Amino acid sequence: MHVKPRIVTLAGLLTAFVAILLVLSSVIESNSLFLIAAASFCVGIVIREWGIWSGMSFLAASTILCLVITPNKFYCITYAVMGLYLLMSELLWRWIVGIKKIKRHKMLFWLGRYVLFNCIYIPAVLFFQEILFSKSVSDMLLIGCILVGQIVLLIYEKAYAYFQTMVWGRLRNKLL
C-alpha cells in the first residue's frame, strides 16, 4: 500500500495538535469542553480528507497517544467518544446519501444524529453517575441534564459545520 508522505505528515501534525489540546484542557479547566470538542474536529478533518478507515486509524492513534501523555484520562475518554460520534455521523451521512429513494436527506440525517447521540449520551448519564457527578443526583436533575445535552448537541453540530466549511475550508488549500 502506497502512502503519500504529505498525508502522513499532516495526520501526524493533527495527532500532535489533538494531544496539545487535550493537555491544555487538563490545564485550563474552564475551557476543557471547548478544547475537547476542538480536538474531536480533527477526526472530522481526517475522515473528510482521507476516508473512514483513515479516520478510525487516526482516532485510535490519537486516543492512545493522549491516554499516555494526558494527565486527565476522563478527557481522553470524552475525546474518544466525541470522535466516535463524528465517525459514526459521517458513516450515517454516506449511508443516507447512498440510498437514492430518500428525498429528504438532511432531515433524516438530523434525526439519525439525534438517535445516535442519545444512544451514547443517555446511557452514559444514567449508568455513570458516580463518574459524572460528585454526589447523588435527583431524577429531575438527570432529566435536566439529558435535555441540556440535546441543546449542547445542536451547538456542537453547528460549530462542527462552521469549522469544516469556514476554518478547515480556508486552511485546506494552504496545507494540502
Tab-separated table of C-alpha atoms in Angstrom:
chain	number	residue	atom	x	y	z
A	1	MET	CA	0.000	0.000	0.000
A	2	HIS	CA	1.410	3.333	-1.060
A	3	VAL	CA	1.002	6.177	1.431
A	4	LYS	CA	1.782	9.749	0.465
A	5	PRO	CA	4.270	11.442	2.797
A	6	ARG	CA	2.221	14.630	2.892
A	7	ILE	CA	-0.803	12.734	4.234
A	8	VAL	CA	1.256	11.028	6.936
A	9	THR	CA	2.860	14.342	7.901
A	10	LEU	CA	-0.448	16.178	8.165
A	11	ALA	CA	-2.055	13.326	10.108
A	12	GLY	CA	0.912	13.329	12.486
A	13	LEU	CA	0.605	17.085	12.977
A	14	LEU	CA	-3.116	16.726	13.631
A	15	THR	CA	-2.394	13.991	16.187
A	16	ALA	CA	0.096	16.265	17.932
A	17	PHE	CA	-2.443	19.105	17.826
A	18	VAL	CA	-5.061	16.842	19.430
A	19	ALA	CA	-2.584	15.903	22.163
A	20	ILE	CA	-1.788	19.571	22.818
A	21	LEU	CA	-5.471	20.468	23.016
A	22	LEU	CA	-6.180	17.648	25.461
A	23	VAL	CA	-3.221	18.547	27.659
A	24	LEU	CA	-4.403	22.166	27.624
A	25	SER	CA	-7.895	21.015	28.574
A	26	SER	CA	-6.376	19.455	31.688
A	27	VAL	CA	-4.507	22.664	32.484
A	28	ILE	CA	-7.252	25.180	31.626
A	29	GLU	CA	-10.242	23.590	33.345
A	30	SER	CA	-12.677	26.380	32.454
A	31	ASN	CA	-12.369	25.687	28.706
A	32	SER	CA	-11.998	21.920	28.822
A	33	LEU	CA	-15.187	21.047	26.906
A	34	PHE	CA	-14.384	23.578	24.180
A	35	LEU	CA	-10.839	22.245	23.781
A	36	ILE	CA	-12.005	18.619	23.719
A	37	ALA	CA	-14.603	19.467	21.059
A	38	ALA	CA	-11.960	21.288	19.010
A	39	ALA	CA	-9.719	18.234	19.255
A	40	SER	CA	-12.523	15.982	18.049
A	41	PHE	CA	-12.975	18.171	14.971
A	42	CYS	CA	-9.581	16.879	13.805
A	43	VAL	CA	-11.160	13.435	13.449
A	44	GLY	CA	-13.656	15.003	11.055
A	45	ILE	CA	-10.827	16.532	9.032
A	46	VAL	CA	-9.151	13.154	8.560
A	47	ILE	CA	-12.442	11.449	7.690
A	48	ARG	CA	-13.405	14.029	5.085
A	49	GLU	CA	-9.959	14.201	3.528
A	50	TRP	CA	-8.861	10.572	3.505
A	51	GLY	CA	-11.870	8.416	4.327
A	52	ILE	CA	-13.468	6.409	7.099
A	53	TRP	CA	-10.631	3.929	7.595
A	54	SER	CA	-8.089	6.691	7.961
A	55	GLY	CA	-10.403	8.415	10.415
A	56	MET	CA	-10.694	5.254	12.503
A	57	SER	CA	-6.917	4.844	12.496
A	58	PHE	CA	-6.421	8.476	13.420
A	59	LEU	CA	-8.952	8.250	16.257
A	60	ALA	CA	-7.298	5.127	17.648
A	61	ALA	CA	-3.766	6.547	17.375
A	62	SER	CA	-4.630	9.923	18.872
A	63	THR	CA	-6.619	8.336	21.709
A	64	ILE	CA	-3.754	6.007	22.611
A	65	LEU	CA	-1.255	8.880	22.489
A	66	CYS	CA	-3.450	11.065	24.662
A	67	LEU	CA	-4.049	8.284	27.176
A	68	VAL	CA	-0.276	8.046	27.571
A	69	ILE	CA	0.534	11.759	27.910
A	70	THR	CA	-2.604	13.492	29.206
A	71	PRO	CA	-2.969	13.838	32.971
A	72	ASN	CA	-6.779	13.670	32.993
A	73	LYS	CA	-7.806	10.354	31.412
A	74	PHE	CA	-11.504	11.254	31.598
A	75	TYR	CA	-10.876	13.965	28.991
A	76	CYS	CA	-9.266	11.371	26.720
A	77	ILE	CA	-12.344	9.164	27.004
A	78	THR	CA	-14.572	12.170	26.292
A	79	TYR	CA	-12.478	12.978	23.210
A	80	ALA	CA	-12.689	9.359	22.036
A	81	VAL	CA	-16.484	9.336	22.410
A	82	MET	CA	-16.824	12.656	20.572
A	83	GLY	CA	-14.549	11.387	17.809
A	84	LEU	CA	-16.516	8.144	17.632
A	85	TYR	CA	-19.720	10.153	17.342
A	86	LEU	CA	-18.264	12.138	14.423
A	87	LEU	CA	-17.060	8.937	12.788
A	88	MET	CA	-20.478	7.309	13.075
A	89	SER	CA	-22.157	10.527	11.941
A	90	GLU	CA	-20.042	10.610	8.768
A	91	LEU	CA	-20.842	6.936	8.151
A	92	LEU	CA	-24.532	7.716	8.586
A	93	TRP	CA	-24.320	10.561	6.070
A	94	ARG	CA	-22.601	8.362	3.483
A	95	TRP	CA	-25.205	5.640	4.011
A	96	ILE	CA	-28.155	8.058	3.672
A	97	VAL	CA	-26.747	9.693	0.545
A	98	GLY	CA	-26.208	6.244	-0.965
A	99	ILE	CA	-29.932	5.485	-0.787
A	100	LYS	CA	-31.390	7.046	-3.915
A	101	LYS	CA	-35.064	6.671	-2.947
A	102	ILE	CA	-34.829	9.076	0.006
A	103	LYS	CA	-35.862	12.624	-0.854
A	104	ARG	CA	-35.128	14.414	2.438
A	105	HIS	CA	-31.523	13.529	3.167
A	106	LYS	CA	-30.868	16.343	5.629
A	107	MET	CA	-33.961	15.749	7.755
A	108	LEU	CA	-33.224	12.029	8.020
A	109	PHE	CA	-29.593	12.817	8.776
A	110	TRP	CA	-30.553	15.146	11.652
A	111	LEU	CA	-32.924	12.543	13.042
A	112	GLY	CA	-30.240	9.863	12.745
A	113	ARG	CA	-27.677	12.034	14.506
A	114	TYR	CA	-30.031	12.692	17.410
A	115	VAL	CA	-30.747	8.984	17.741
A	116	LEU	CA	-27.024	8.209	17.538
A	117	PHE	CA	-26.158	10.853	20.107
A	118	ASN	CA	-28.845	9.715	22.523
A	119	CYS	CA	-27.738	6.081	22.198
A	120	ILE	CA	-24.357	7.247	23.512
A	121	TYR	CA	-25.342	10.079	25.851
A	122	ILE	CA	-28.357	8.780	27.793
A	123	PRO	CA	-26.731	5.502	28.932
A	124	ALA	CA	-23.612	7.473	29.940
A	125	VAL	CA	-25.677	9.847	32.091
A	126	LEU	CA	-27.777	7.074	33.617
A	127	PHE	CA	-25.125	4.431	34.281
A	128	PHE	CA	-22.029	6.516	35.044
A	129	GLN	CA	-23.464	8.981	37.551
A	130	GLU	CA	-20.645	8.349	40.013
A	131	ILE	CA	-18.083	9.497	37.452
A	132	LEU	CA	-20.046	12.438	36.046
A	133	PHE	CA	-21.438	13.890	39.273
A	134	SER	CA	-19.698	14.332	42.602
A	135	LYS	CA	-22.738	13.234	44.625
A	136	SER	CA	-26.056	11.512	44.146
A	137	VAL	CA	-28.451	13.480	41.931
A	138	SER	CA	-32.222	13.565	41.720
A	139	ASP	CA	-34.256	12.276	38.816
A	140	MET	CA	-35.252	15.824	37.845
A	141	LEU	CA	-31.597	16.814	37.608
A	142	LEU	CA	-30.909	13.794	35.400
A	143	ILE	CA	-33.792	14.752	33.105
A	144	GLY	CA	-32.475	18.325	33.012
A	145	CYS	CA	-29.005	17.030	32.180
A	146	ILE	CA	-30.412	14.960	29.307
A	147	LEU	CA	-32.351	17.964	27.965
A	148	VAL	CA	-29.295	20.217	28.202
A	149	GLY	CA	-27.371	17.540	26.304
A	150	GLN	CA	-29.782	17.948	23.384
A	151	ILE	CA	-29.038	21.658	23.231
A	152	VAL	CA	-25.309	21.026	23.523
A	153	LEU	CA	-25.557	18.583	20.593
A	154	LEU	CA	-27.159	21.281	18.449
A	155	ILE	CA	-24.384	23.743	19.353
A	156	TYR	CA	-21.704	21.088	18.744
A	157	GLU	CA	-23.125	20.229	15.316
A	158	LYS	CA	-23.348	23.891	14.291
A	159	ALA	CA	-19.780	24.502	15.473
A	160	TYR	CA	-18.561	21.422	13.588
A	161	ALA	CA	-20.291	22.531	10.382
A	162	TYR	CA	-18.810	26.018	10.751
A	163	PHE	CA	-15.358	24.592	11.413
A	164	GLN	CA	-15.488	22.297	8.375
A	165	THR	CA	-16.632	24.999	5.969
A	166	MET	CA	-15.032	28.195	7.222
A	167	VAL	CA	-11.914	27.221	9.162
A	168	TRP	CA	-10.801	23.993	7.514
A	169	GLY	CA	-12.033	25.201	4.125
A	170	ARG	CA	-9.516	28.050	4.280
A	171	LEU	CA	-6.654	26.070	5.826
A	172	ARG	CA	-7.105	23.139	3.461
A	173	ASN	CA	-5.815	24.985	0.417
A	174	LYS	CA	-2.680	26.069	2.285
A	175	LEU	CA	-1.890	22.699	3.845
A	176	LEU	CA	-2.856	20.316	1.064
